[in-house]
């Protein structure tokens, strides 16, 4: 092992490993520094255990909840071991456990677990240290009753009454899972609704589904404190106080905090702030040449698939610097594995509002429950497709799907948006019957039906508002907020 | 009601109703003639009851099989009633029950159920009479023990031991459903494998899944006879005879037969034969001007979604005859709602073999079990994506997906094929993690990995075989065979 590398990657999570595997397979000597576990959040405390739990909860339900939890740990440990072994064996890749700190623009010091420090040098440094759950202080709550996504999968038995604070992706996914495993589940959020980054309709569908499954919801609500003697969680809404009884665990899922501390960013002059993390462009380049940042430690989409995609772009930049850096960053899709699932593609509603005059946007909603035969045969309770499109042209801007297979259906729209395929062209696609995707046919039908008989009016609206800018909104920054690190 | 119409549609199934609703909404006077039930096979004896049964079997399993069957009938009847009512109320649309017969190129006689005949006249006649299950004679089998898709949903209790003859779409879907409801299920097919129109790998996955769920498979096997006294079904394979015991029902799903009899086709000179049905072009036009044919009564794809798509094309032809008839007919996708699902898009293997030299085709296979994390978290047993693509160019020709959500995933490929999106461009799409669709990313990755380092060799192969024709194969006709009428 040499202390001189082509590239040093700090953090062996989804983003960091993508860079490390990509560059090492191209023959570059890469060091990957990891403070804890190979696989990062995704493998250890994120998507893998949560999706395994969701699947196990579906399969075992209340019959064997402890078996479900044990299986989650078994599969997670097996995957971690496999990945650690595989990445450790890759040629040109050195996996080094320890805590990293930038010393100069080309040097990283690693504090080794066995003690001592090791100094590494490379022309490229990629920071992929991710994020961790934000803490919350709840007066009176003993530490062993407080859970986050980092500890919840260690539970040997399911909670009797689980209070979940935070109605973002993590909170919602785990609410469904633990409810199916038999826990009493109560969700609290200080916002007036769940999933605040999604369309109101999506949040309402999920709220209705949670309620139908027996999950209690308390919105606009904050937590006051906990009384260990009576296992009472005191909450407050609009000035009035209430009590949740028999709460044995509190899961805190109130957003995430970027791992910026102790990295030596100030020392080498990397621009960052605590709200948006490290400033990086769409190819991961920070303000310091040779230093890159990707994944949750930056301000971009906080998903495993976006960290992977960013990692690919960094590999391209580092390995082929002469290629033009002009490929636009993709619109990252999102998926929330609730029941039903919620998936989005294209621009966020915030970006949309910033760039297009509202009169220019035609919104089409197709109900999967009442407008598709699959919704009928499968007794669907909640589901829809909402597409925001440009009037007249049918250009697809933003899509939200709520439904049992939304996370798979959404990629057709990601492709359509990437390839600038309008609803006129989508109209020609034939979907298998009976599927939920045939709702996409109905979206195109509705656009045609509402546009073609009124071409003159649509054209007039288009010409009037195409270059009209909406009132300026605040800068579009993306704090991690209540998002999942997946 | 007038006896003079703009268009007469014979058959109120998926295809016929698409034409009738489309034309009547454009203000044309349409008569729809139906001999039995509105909704045709799909609503009454096809996709709707079968998908409801599949869903009910998944939900209720062995706990309440009779409840599942009763729910199938309840939902089917409710839908039939709703559709009959809705279509009966549409302006410009006259729904007439009775059996139709062409009298001339513009005249149809309807034998009414209450007796007597009525004569209708129109400039356009659309034949959409569909197909029915092919019968099989099994010596000794009492009629009440013989089922087809037209009678199987009437069963008040699930069979003790159901023998299914025919391993096509209908046989396979119902085998999974009845097995989940607790029946002993044995499948027989005279072919060496199931799902003979699909790739061998797809059939093998379904055979393995059926076996894992406890369905007995007898391939290369024919039925000899039945002995009512002992409830024994005698079968024969390679000259040796065996017996299946305690068989209380035999489901015959050995293909379908087009409804051509008594239509008066010969009298008005419409070209047809018993193997391929009525000859029609991609706009449904027969050899007789003004007479159209769509859906199962023709030789095209025997699915509800293809009948619907054909119906749309007929509407376009009849309502806007001045539009150029140049839009190519779409490649119809297919979906088999087995467990896992099987879905296809693009050219059939037979068409592929007829048009491309084998050396020009690169086949890529991504295993959803071992190569996607969703396969891991969800304990997937069988699943893959196979894409046949043109070397060098990455043009997508044919796709088969086997997996739990294949019927939804396939439409991304339908769109890609329609829009000529190559694997180079598919490579840029970001899929939500962890989904089965991320296997599509791996398809594109594999193509790039196998193509880019060997561009010179791929180019040479491409140039050598691009215009080389394969050995001529037999005419590509599509008999209905063992396909479902869905």
Short mmCIF file of C-alpha atoms in Angstrom, two decimals, chain B:
data_model
loop_
_atom_site.label_atom_id
_atom_site.label_comp_id
_atom_site.label_asym_id
_atom_site.label_seq_id
_atom_site.Cartn_x
_atom_site.Cartn_y
_atom_site.Cartn_z
CA UNK B 1 -83.80 4.94 -32.90
CA UNK B 2 -83.07 4.94 -36.60
CA UNK B 3 -82.13 2.03 -38.74
CA UNK B 4 -79.73 4.27 -40.64
CA UNK B 5 -76.38 4.82 -38.96
CA UNK B 6 -73.01 6.31 -39.74
CA UNK B 7 -71.25 3.20 -38.44
CA UNK B 8 -72.35 -0.23 -37.26
CA UNK B 9 -70.07 -1.97 -34.77
CA UNK B 10 -70.54 -5.71 -34.35
CA UNK B 11 -69.42 -6.75 -30.87
CA UNK B 12 -69.39 -4.68 -27.65
CA UNK B 13 -66.01 -5.87 -26.38
CA UNK B 14 -62.88 -3.77 -25.84
CA UNK B 15 -62.22 -3.05 -29.50
CA UNK B 16 -65.81 -2.47 -30.55
CA UNK B 17 -66.60 -0.16 -27.66
CA UNK B 18 -63.48 1.91 -28.34
CA UNK B 19 -64.71 2.52 -31.87
CA UNK B 20 -68.30 3.15 -30.78
CA UNK B 21 -67.42 5.59 -28.01
CA UNK B 22 -64.85 7.37 -30.16
CA UNK B 23 -67.15 7.89 -33.14
CA UNK B 24 -70.28 8.71 -31.16
CA UNK B 25 -68.39 11.35 -29.16
CA UNK B 26 -67.49 12.93 -32.50
CA UNK B 27 -71.19 13.19 -33.28
CA UNK B 28 -71.57 10.15 -35.53
CA UNK B 29 -74.61 7.91 -35.14
CA UNK B 30 -73.31 4.50 -34.12
CA UNK B 31 -75.10 1.19 -33.59
CA UNK B 32 -73.34 -1.38 -31.41
CA UNK B 33 -74.63 -4.93 -31.80
CA UNK B 34 -73.93 -7.39 -29.02
CA UNK B 35 -75.01 -11.01 -28.80
CA UNK B 36 -74.30 -11.53 -25.10
CA UNK B 37 -72.75 -9.09 -22.60
CA UNK B 38 -71.41 -5.57 -22.87
CA UNK B 39 -67.68 -5.53 -22.15
CA UNK B 40 -66.91 -8.66 -24.09
CA UNK B 41 -64.34 -11.15 -22.89
CA UNK B 42 -62.32 -8.62 -20.95
CA UNK B 43 -65.04 -7.52 -18.55
CA UNK B 44 -66.91 -10.80 -18.35
CA UNK B 45 -64.59 -13.78 -18.72
CA UNK B 46 -61.12 -12.33 -19.22
CA UNK B 47 -58.84 -9.71 -17.71
CA UNK B 48 -61.24 -8.24 -15.17
CA UNK B 49 -62.31 -11.44 -13.40
CA UNK B 50 -58.86 -13.01 -13.76
CA UNK B 51 -57.00 -10.01 -12.33
CA UNK B 52 -59.58 -9.69 -9.57
CA UNK B 53 -59.07 -13.37 -8.77
CA UNK B 54 -55.27 -12.93 -8.75
CA UNK B 55 -55.61 -10.00 -6.37
CA UNK B 56 -58.13 -11.79 -4.16
CA UNK B 57 -55.94 -14.91 -4.05
CA UNK B 58 -53.02 -12.75 -2.94
CA UNK B 59 -55.11 -11.07 -0.25
CA UNK B 60 -57.19 -13.96 1.08
CA UNK B 61 -55.08 -16.99 0.24
CA UNK B 62 -56.34 -20.22 1.73
CA UNK B 63 -58.25 -18.44 4.48
CA UNK B 64 -61.32 -17.59 2.44
CA UNK B 65 -61.18 -19.04 -1.08
CA UNK B 66 -64.93 -19.06 -1.54
CA UNK B 67 -65.08 -15.42 -0.52
CA UNK B 68 -62.50 -14.69 -3.19
CA UNK B 69 -64.57 -16.39 -5.89
CA UNK B 70 -67.74 -14.65 -4.77
CA UNK B 71 -65.96 -11.29 -4.79
CA UNK B 72 -64.77 -11.91 -8.36
CA UNK B 73 -68.37 -12.41 -9.49
CA UNK B 74 -69.64 -9.46 -7.52
CA UNK B 75 -67.08 -7.09 -9.02
CA UNK B 76 -67.56 -8.48 -12.53
CA UNK B 77 -71.33 -8.12 -12.35
CA UNK B 78 -71.10 -4.62 -10.94
CA UNK B 79 -68.72 -3.54 -13.70
CA UNK B 80 -70.84 -5.16 -16.40
CA UNK B 81 -73.93 -3.43 -15.12
CA UNK B 82 -72.16 -0.09 -14.88
CA UNK B 83 -70.75 -0.37 -18.40
CA UNK B 84 -74.05 -1.52 -19.88
CA UNK B 85 -75.77 1.43 -18.25
CA UNK B 86 -73.12 3.97 -19.25
CA UNK B 87 -72.81 2.90 -22.85
CA UNK B 88 -76.58 2.68 -23.15
CA UNK B 89 -76.84 6.33 -22.10
CA UNK B 90 -74.24 7.80 -24.46
CA UNK B 91 -75.61 10.25 -27.03
CA UNK B 92 -75.44 9.08 -30.66
CA UNK B 93 -74.82 5.50 -29.53
CA UNK B 94 -77.49 2.79 -29.88
CA UNK B 95 -76.76 -0.42 -28.04
CA UNK B 96 -78.74 -3.27 -29.62
CA UNK B 97 -78.71 -6.81 -28.28
CA UNK B 98 -78.91 -9.55 -30.88
CA UNK B 99 -76.88 -11.65 -33.27
CA UNK B 100 -75.57 -9.84 -36.35
CA UNK B 101 -75.08 -10.99 -39.93
CA UNK B 102 -73.73 -9.00 -42.88
CA UNK B 103 -76.28 -8.82 -45.65
CA UNK B 104 -74.47 -6.49 -48.00
CA UNK B 105 -71.50 -4.11 -47.86
CA UNK B 106 -73.64 -1.60 -46.00
CA UNK B 107 -76.35 -3.70 -44.40
CA UNK B 108 -76.50 -5.80 -41.27
CA UNK B 109 -79.37 -7.98 -40.11
CA UNK B 110 -79.81 -8.43 -36.35
CA UNK B 111 -81.67 -11.43 -34.96
CA UNK B 112 -83.26 -10.05 -31.83
CA UNK B 113 -83.41 -12.04 -28.59
CA UNK B 114 -87.17 -11.50 -28.34
CA UNK B 115 -87.49 -12.95 -31.87
CA UNK B 116 -87.65 -11.31 -35.24
CA UNK B 117 -84.98 -9.52 -37.22
CA UNK B 118 -84.06 -5.91 -37.66
CA UNK B 119 -82.22 -4.45 -40.65
CA UNK B 120 -79.62 -1.73 -40.16
CA UNK B 121 -77.73 0.31 -42.72
CA UNK B 122 -74.44 2.26 -42.47
CA UNK B 123 -71.57 3.37 -44.64
CA UNK B 124 -69.06 1.79 -42.24
CA UNK B 125 -69.18 -1.60 -40.59
CA UNK B 126 -66.66 -2.64 -37.94
CA UNK B 127 -66.40 -6.34 -37.10
CA UNK B 128 -65.15 -6.88 -33.53
CA UNK B 129 -66.65 -10.23 -32.65
CA UNK B 130 -63.59 -11.53 -30.81
CA UNK B 131 -62.85 -15.14 -30.06
CA UNK B 132 -63.88 -17.94 -27.73
CA UNK B 133 -62.01 -20.75 -26.01
CA UNK B 134 -61.13 -23.71 -28.18
CA UNK B 135 -62.89 -26.88 -27.08
CA UNK B 136 -61.22 -30.18 -26.33
CA UNK B 137 -62.85 -33.58 -26.21
CA UNK B 138 -61.76 -35.64 -23.21
CA UNK B 139 -63.33 -39.10 -23.27
CA UNK B 140 -65.25 -39.82 -20.11
CA UNK B 141 -65.13 -36.27 -18.70
CA UNK B 142 -68.62 -35.06 -17.72
CA UNK B 143 -69.44 -31.63 -19.02
CA UNK B 144 -69.87 -30.15 -15.55
CA UNK B 145 -66.25 -31.00 -14.70
CA UNK B 146 -64.88 -29.29 -17.80
CA UNK B 147 -64.04 -25.60 -17.38
CA UNK B 148 -62.86 -22.83 -19.67
CA UNK B 149 -62.25 -19.16 -18.94
CA UNK B 150 -65.95 -18.71 -19.74
CA UNK B 151 -67.08 -20.93 -16.85
CA UNK B 152 -64.23 -21.09 -14.34
CA UNK B 153 -65.28 -17.91 -12.54
CA UNK B 154 -68.69 -19.45 -11.81
CA UNK B 155 -67.21 -22.08 -9.47
CA UNK B 156 -68.87 -21.74 -6.05
CA UNK B 157 -65.97 -23.49 -4.30
CA UNK B 158 -62.36 -23.94 -5.33
CA UNK B 159 -61.46 -27.31 -6.86
CA UNK B 160 -59.85 -29.94 -4.71
CA UNK B 161 -57.54 -30.92 -7.56
CA UNK B 162 -57.59 -28.76 -10.67
CA UNK B 163 -55.97 -30.08 -13.84
CA UNK B 164 -55.13 -27.29 -16.27
CA UNK B 165 -54.61 -28.27 -19.87
CA UNK B 166 -52.61 -25.66 -21.73
CA UNK B 167 -49.63 -23.65 -20.47
CA UNK B 168 -50.39 -20.34 -22.17
CA UNK B 169 -51.25 -17.05 -20.51
CA UNK B 170 -54.68 -18.10 -19.22
CA UNK B 171 -53.50 -21.46 -17.91
CA UNK B 172 -50.48 -20.00 -16.14
CA UNK B 173 -52.32 -17.09 -14.53
CA UNK B 174 -55.09 -19.30 -13.20
CA UNK B 175 -52.64 -21.94 -11.99
CA UNK B 176 -51.00 -19.41 -9.68
CA UNK B 177 -54.35 -18.03 -8.50
CA UNK B 178 -55.99 -21.37 -7.68
CA UNK B 179 -52.83 -22.67 -6.07
CA UNK B 180 -52.81 -19.65 -3.75
CA UNK B 181 -56.45 -20.33 -2.94
CA UNK B 182 -55.48 -23.82 -1.77
CA UNK B 183 -56.31 -26.06 -4.72
CA UNK B 184 -53.96 -28.83 -5.73
CA UNK B 185 -53.03 -27.78 -9.28
CA UNK B 186 -51.53 -29.86 -12.06
CA UNK B 187 -50.59 -28.31 -15.41
CA UNK B 188 -50.35 -30.27 -18.63
CA UNK B 189 -49.08 -29.12 -21.98
CA UNK B 190 -48.25 -30.98 -25.15
CA UNK B 191 -45.31 -28.61 -25.73
CA UNK B 192 -41.90 -29.13 -24.17
CA UNK B 193 -42.41 -25.92 -22.18
CA UNK B 194 -44.93 -23.34 -21.00
CA UNK B 195 -45.49 -19.90 -22.55
CA UNK B 196 -44.18 -20.96 -25.93
CA UNK B 197 -44.39 -17.44 -27.34
CA UNK B 198 -41.97 -16.11 -24.78
CA UNK B 199 -38.23 -16.53 -24.43
CA UNK B 200 -37.14 -19.87 -23.06
CA UNK B 201 -35.65 -18.12 -20.00
CA UNK B 202 -39.02 -16.55 -19.20
CA UNK B 203 -40.79 -19.89 -19.44
CA UNK B 204 -38.14 -21.50 -17.25
CA UNK B 205 -38.56 -18.85 -14.57
CA UNK B 206 -42.32 -19.35 -14.52
CA UNK B 207 -41.96 -23.13 -14.48
CA UNK B 208 -39.57 -22.85 -11.53
CA UNK B 209 -41.91 -20.50 -9.69
CA UNK B 210 -44.92 -22.75 -10.28
CA UNK B 211 -42.97 -25.75 -9.03
CA UNK B 212 -41.79 -23.84 -5.96
CA UNK B 213 -45.40 -23.06 -5.12
CA UNK B 214 -46.34 -26.72 -5.42
CA UNK B 215 -47.91 -26.83 -8.88
CA UNK B 216 -47.17 -30.09 -10.67
CA UNK B 217 -45.99 -29.73 -14.26
CA UNK B 218 -46.35 -32.34 -16.99
CA UNK B 219 -44.86 -31.18 -20.29
CA UNK B 220 -44.82 -33.06 -23.60
CA UNK B 221 -47.97 -34.60 -22.22
CA UNK B 222 -51.39 -35.26 -23.67
CA UNK B 223 -54.68 -36.24 -22.07
CA UNK B 224 -56.14 -39.68 -22.74
CA UNK B 225 -59.37 -39.73 -20.82
CA UNK B 226 -61.17 -39.44 -17.52
CA UNK B 227 -62.74 -42.01 -15.29
CA UNK B 228 -65.66 -40.53 -13.37
CA UNK B 229 -65.93 -43.42 -10.90
CA UNK B 230 -62.38 -42.93 -9.60
CA UNK B 231 -61.92 -39.26 -10.57
CA UNK B 232 -58.80 -40.29 -12.44
CA UNK B 233 -57.37 -38.30 -15.35
CA UNK B 234 -55.26 -40.48 -17.61
CA UNK B 235 -52.34 -38.77 -19.31
CA UNK B 236 -49.65 -39.90 -21.68
CA UNK B 237 -46.06 -38.84 -22.15
CA UNK B 238 -43.64 -40.34 -24.67
CA UNK B 239 -45.76 -43.42 -24.95
CA UNK B 240 -46.02 -44.10 -21.23
CA UNK B 241 -49.31 -43.61 -19.47
CA UNK B 242 -49.85 -42.16 -16.02
CA UNK B 243 -52.82 -41.22 -13.87
CA UNK B 244 -53.70 -38.08 -11.94
CA UNK B 245 -55.90 -38.88 -8.98
CA UNK B 246 -58.80 -37.03 -7.35
CA UNK B 247 -59.17 -34.58 -10.21
CA UNK B 248 -62.51 -32.85 -9.73
CA UNK B 249 -62.14 -30.17 -12.43
CA UNK B 250 -60.32 -29.87 -15.73
CA UNK B 251 -59.66 -26.37 -17.06
CA UNK B 252 -59.11 -26.32 -20.80
CA UNK B 253 -56.98 -23.41 -22.00
CA UNK B 254 -55.58 -24.70 -25.25
CA UNK B 255 -55.98 -21.61 -27.33
CA UNK B 256 -58.77 -19.61 -28.83
CA UNK B 257 -60.98 -19.73 -31.85
CA UNK B 258 -62.13 -16.64 -33.73
CA UNK B 259 -65.82 -15.84 -33.89
CA UNK B 260 -66.33 -15.96 -37.65
CA UNK B 261 -69.38 -18.20 -38.04
CA UNK B 262 -72.69 -16.88 -39.21
CA UNK B 263 -71.33 -13.39 -39.86
CA UNK B 264 -72.02 -13.55 -43.59
CA UNK B 265 -68.40 -12.84 -44.49
CA UNK B 266 -68.46 -15.03 -47.61
CA UNK B 267 -71.66 -13.42 -48.80
CA UNK B 268 -70.17 -9.93 -48.90
CA UNK B 269 -66.73 -11.11 -49.97
CA UNK B 270 -64.63 -10.29 -46.88
CA UNK B 271 -61.33 -12.19 -47.01
CA UNK B 272 -60.65 -14.47 -44.04
CA UNK B 273 -59.43 -17.91 -43.16
CA UNK B 274 -59.96 -20.02 -40.12
CA UNK B 275 -56.31 -19.85 -39.07
CA UNK B 276 -55.66 -16.12 -39.26
CA UNK B 277 -59.16 -14.75 -39.03
CA UNK B 278 -60.24 -11.71 -41.02
CA UNK B 279 -57.44 -10.16 -43.06
CA UNK B 280 -57.06 -6.49 -42.11
CA UNK B 281 -54.33 -3.88 -42.39
CA UNK B 282 -52.91 -1.88 -39.50
CA UNK B 283 -55.90 0.49 -39.73
CA UNK B 284 -58.36 -2.39 -39.55
CA UNK B 285 -59.33 -2.14 -43.23
CA UNK B 286 -60.46 -5.39 -44.82
CA UNK B 287 -60.45 -6.03 -48.55
CA UNK B 288 -63.99 -4.64 -48.75
CA UNK B 289 -64.13 -0.82 -48.64
CA UNK B 290 -66.14 0.39 -45.66
CA UNK B 291 -65.76 -2.88 -43.74
CA UNK B 292 -63.22 -2.98 -40.92
CA UNK B 293 -62.10 -5.69 -38.51
CA UNK B 294 -60.20 -5.34 -35.22
CA UNK B 295 -59.25 -7.30 -32.13
CA UNK B 296 -59.24 -11.06 -31.66
CA UNK B 297 -61.18 -11.73 -34.84
CA UNK B 298 -58.08 -10.58 -36.77
CA UNK B 299 -54.52 -11.91 -36.70
CA UNK B 300 -52.98 -9.11 -34.65
CA UNK B 301 -51.96 -9.16 -31.02
CA UNK B 302 -54.73 -10.74 -28.93
CA UNK B 303 -54.86 -8.36 -26.00
CA UNK B 304 -57.39 -5.87 -24.73
CA UNK B 305 -54.84 -3.09 -25.08
CA UNK B 306 -54.14 -3.97 -28.71
CA UNK B 307 -57.86 -4.16 -29.52
CA UNK B 308 -58.23 -0.72 -27.93
CA UNK B 309 -55.30 0.68 -29.89
CA UNK B 310 -56.66 -0.77 -33.12
CA UNK B 311 -60.03 0.73 -32.28
CA UNK B 312 -58.45 4.17 -31.99
CA UNK B 313 -56.86 3.76 -35.40
CA UNK B 314 -60.18 2.76 -36.92
CA UNK B 315 -61.83 5.84 -35.40
CA UNK B 316 -59.11 7.98 -36.96
CA UNK B 317 -59.60 6.32 -40.36
CA UNK B 318 -63.38 6.60 -40.36
CA UNK B 319 -63.69 10.07 -38.84
CA UNK B 320 -60.73 11.71 -40.57
CA UNK B 321 -60.29 9.81 -43.84
CA UNK B 322 -58.27 12.68 -45.35
CA UNK B 323 -55.46 12.23 -42.77
CA UNK B 324 -52.55 10.25 -44.21
CA UNK B 325 -52.67 6.61 -43.09
CA UNK B 326 -48.96 6.50 -42.40
CA UNK B 327 -48.51 6.19 -38.64
CA UNK B 328 -46.82 2.83 -38.17
CA UNK B 329 -48.76 0.39 -36.05
CA UNK B 330 -47.23 0.28 -32.57
CA UNK B 331 -45.38 -2.78 -31.34
CA UNK B 332 -47.94 -4.06 -28.87
CA UNK B 333 -46.53 -4.94 -25.47
CA UNK B 334 -47.62 -8.10 -23.69
CA UNK B 335 -48.12 -8.85 -20.03
CA UNK B 336 -48.74 -12.14 -18.26
CA UNK B 337 -49.87 -11.66 -14.69
CA UNK B 338 -48.09 -14.68 -13.32
CA UNK B 339 -46.05 -14.61 -10.11
CA UNK B 340 -43.61 -13.12 -11.10
CA UNK B 341 -45.09 -11.20 -14.01
CA UNK B 342 -43.78 -11.56 -17.56
CA UNK B 343 -43.89 -8.60 -19.92
CA UNK B 344 -42.51 -7.99 -23.39
CA UNK B 345 -42.08 -5.07 -25.75
CA UNK B 346 -40.75 -4.65 -29.25
CA UNK B 347 -40.37 -7.28 -31.93
CA UNK B 348 -41.19 -10.92 -31.35
CA UNK B 349 -38.26 -13.31 -31.47
CA UNK B 350 -39.68 -14.65 -34.68
CA UNK B 351 -39.76 -11.24 -36.38
CA UNK B 352 -36.30 -10.54 -35.04
CA UNK B 353 -34.92 -13.72 -36.55
CA UNK B 354 -36.57 -12.85 -39.85
CA UNK B 355 -35.13 -9.36 -40.10
CA UNK B 356 -31.70 -9.33 -38.46
CA UNK B 357 -28.64 -11.47 -38.83
CA UNK B 358 -27.92 -13.10 -35.47
CA UNK B 359 -24.37 -11.71 -35.44
CA UNK B 360 -25.81 -8.19 -35.47
CA UNK B 361 -27.76 -8.71 -32.27
CA UNK B 362 -26.25 -8.22 -28.83
CA UNK B 363 -28.27 -9.76 -26.05
CA UNK B 364 -27.96 -8.28 -22.57
CA UNK B 365 -29.33 -10.01 -19.49
CA UNK B 366 -29.50 -8.42 -16.07
CA UNK B 367 -30.56 -10.59 -13.19
CA UNK B 368 -32.98 -8.82 -10.85
CA UNK B 369 -32.29 -11.32 -8.05
CA UNK B 370 -28.51 -10.94 -7.86
CA UNK B 371 -27.86 -7.63 -9.61
CA UNK B 372 -30.39 -5.30 -7.96
CA UNK B 373 -30.56 -4.37 -4.30
CA UNK B 374 -34.35 -4.46 -4.47
CA UNK B 375 -34.11 -8.11 -5.43
CA UNK B 376 -32.06 -8.57 -2.28
CA UNK B 377 -34.30 -6.65 0.14
CA UNK B 378 -37.45 -8.29 -1.28
CA UNK B 379 -36.12 -11.87 -1.30
CA UNK B 380 -36.79 -12.17 -5.01
CA UNK B 381 -36.49 -15.69 -6.41
CA UNK B 382 -36.97 -15.17 -10.14
CA UNK B 383 -36.50 -12.09 -12.23
CA UNK B 384 -34.48 -10.65 -15.07
CA UNK B 385 -34.44 -8.16 -17.91
CA UNK B 386 -33.33 -9.38 -21.33
CA UNK B 387 -32.78 -6.80 -24.05
CA UNK B 388 -31.91 -7.63 -27.63
CA UNK B 389 -30.14 -4.67 -29.17
CA UNK B 390 -28.30 -3.88 -32.38
CA UNK B 391 -24.54 -4.00 -31.91
CA UNK B 392 -22.74 -0.65 -31.96
CA UNK B 393 -25.88 1.46 -32.31
CA UNK B 394 -27.62 0.24 -29.16
CA UNK B 395 -30.98 0.32 -30.92
CA UNK B 396 -33.49 -1.60 -28.78
CA UNK B 397 -35.28 -4.36 -30.67
CA UNK B 398 -36.96 -6.65 -28.18
CA UNK B 399 -37.35 -6.72 -24.40
CA UNK B 400 -38.53 -9.35 -21.94
CA UNK B 401 -38.91 -8.58 -18.25
CA UNK B 402 -39.70 -11.20 -15.62
CA UNK B 403 -40.33 -9.77 -12.18
CA UNK B 404 -42.93 -8.65 -9.65
CA UNK B 405 -43.66 -5.36 -11.42
CA UNK B 406 -42.76 -6.28 -14.99
CA UNK B 407 -46.13 -5.18 -16.40
CA UNK B 408 -45.46 -1.61 -15.21
CA UNK B 409 -41.73 -1.55 -15.96
CA UNK B 410 -42.16 -2.61 -19.59
CA UNK B 411 -43.72 0.66 -20.76
CA UNK B 412 -40.45 2.56 -20.42
CA UNK B 413 -39.11 0.23 -23.10
CA UNK B 414 -42.23 0.59 -25.25
CA UNK B 415 -41.63 4.34 -25.20
CA UNK B 416 -37.90 3.94 -25.89
CA UNK B 417 -38.59 1.69 -28.89
CA UNK B 418 -41.30 3.99 -30.25
CA UNK B 419 -39.05 7.04 -29.92
CA UNK B 420 -35.91 5.22 -31.14
CA UNK B 421 -34.07 5.90 -27.91
CA UNK B 422 -30.87 3.88 -27.89
CA UNK B 423 -29.10 2.38 -24.89
CA UNK B 424 -26.62 5.26 -25.06
CA UNK B 425 -29.41 7.64 -24.19
CA UNK B 426 -31.06 5.26 -21.73
CA UNK B 427 -27.70 5.22 -19.96
CA UNK B 428 -28.31 8.77 -18.72
CA UNK B 429 -31.59 8.03 -16.92
CA UNK B 430 -31.46 8.00 -13.10
CA UNK B 431 -33.76 5.44 -11.45
CA UNK B 432 -35.03 5.67 -7.87
CA UNK B 433 -33.17 3.46 -5.43
CA UNK B 434 -33.90 0.70 -4.56
CA UNK B 435 -36.22 -0.33 -7.41
CA UNK B 436 -36.31 -3.17 -9.89
CA UNK B 437 -36.06 -0.51 -12.59
CA UNK B 438 -32.50 0.17 -11.56
CA UNK B 439 -31.86 -3.08 -13.43
CA UNK B 440 -32.53 -1.03 -16.58
CA UNK B 441 -29.57 1.13 -15.61
CA UNK B 442 -27.50 -2.03 -15.41
CA UNK B 443 -28.63 -3.06 -18.90
CA UNK B 444 -27.31 0.23 -20.27
CA UNK B 445 -24.13 -0.08 -18.20
CA UNK B 446 -23.48 -3.56 -19.58
CA UNK B 447 -23.99 -2.38 -23.14
CA UNK B 448 -21.54 0.48 -22.67
CA UNK B 449 -18.99 -1.75 -20.93
CA UNK B 450 -19.11 -4.33 -23.69
CA UNK B 451 -19.20 -1.85 -26.56
CA UNK B 452 -16.93 1.10 -25.80
CA UNK B 453 -13.64 -0.75 -25.25
CA UNK B 454 -14.16 -2.64 -28.52
CA UNK B 455 -15.59 0.02 -30.83
CA UNK B 456 -13.47 -1.08 -33.78
CA UNK B 457 -14.60 -4.69 -33.54
CA UNK B 458 -18.24 -3.72 -33.02
CA UNK B 459 -18.09 -1.39 -36.02
CA UNK B 460 -16.63 -4.14 -38.19
CA UNK B 461 -19.36 -6.55 -37.12
CA UNK B 462 -22.01 -3.92 -37.69
CA UNK B 463 -20.81 -3.06 -41.19
CA UNK B 464 -20.49 -6.70 -42.12
CA UNK B 465 -23.94 -7.82 -40.97
CA UNK B 466 -26.10 -4.71 -41.13
CA UNK B 467 -27.35 -5.49 -44.60
CA UNK B 468 -26.90 -9.26 -44.43
CA UNK B 469 -30.28 -10.93 -44.35
CA UNK B 470 -30.80 -14.01 -42.26
CA UNK B 471 -31.93 -17.22 -43.94
CA UNK B 472 -35.56 -16.76 -44.91
CA UNK B 473 -37.99 -18.06 -42.34
CA UNK B 474 -41.62 -18.98 -42.81
CA UNK B 475 -44.14 -16.18 -43.18
CA UNK B 476 -44.75 -14.44 -39.92
CA UNK B 477 -48.37 -15.12 -39.21
CA UNK B 478 -49.76 -14.89 -35.74
CA UNK B 479 -52.29 -17.57 -34.95
CA UNK B 480 -54.08 -16.97 -31.70
CA UNK B 481 -52.65 -20.21 -30.35
CA UNK B 482 -52.40 -20.33 -26.59
CA UNK B 483 -52.70 -16.58 -26.14
CA UNK B 484 -55.14 -14.88 -23.87
CA UNK B 485 -57.84 -12.71 -25.33
CA UNK B 486 -56.81 -9.87 -23.09
#
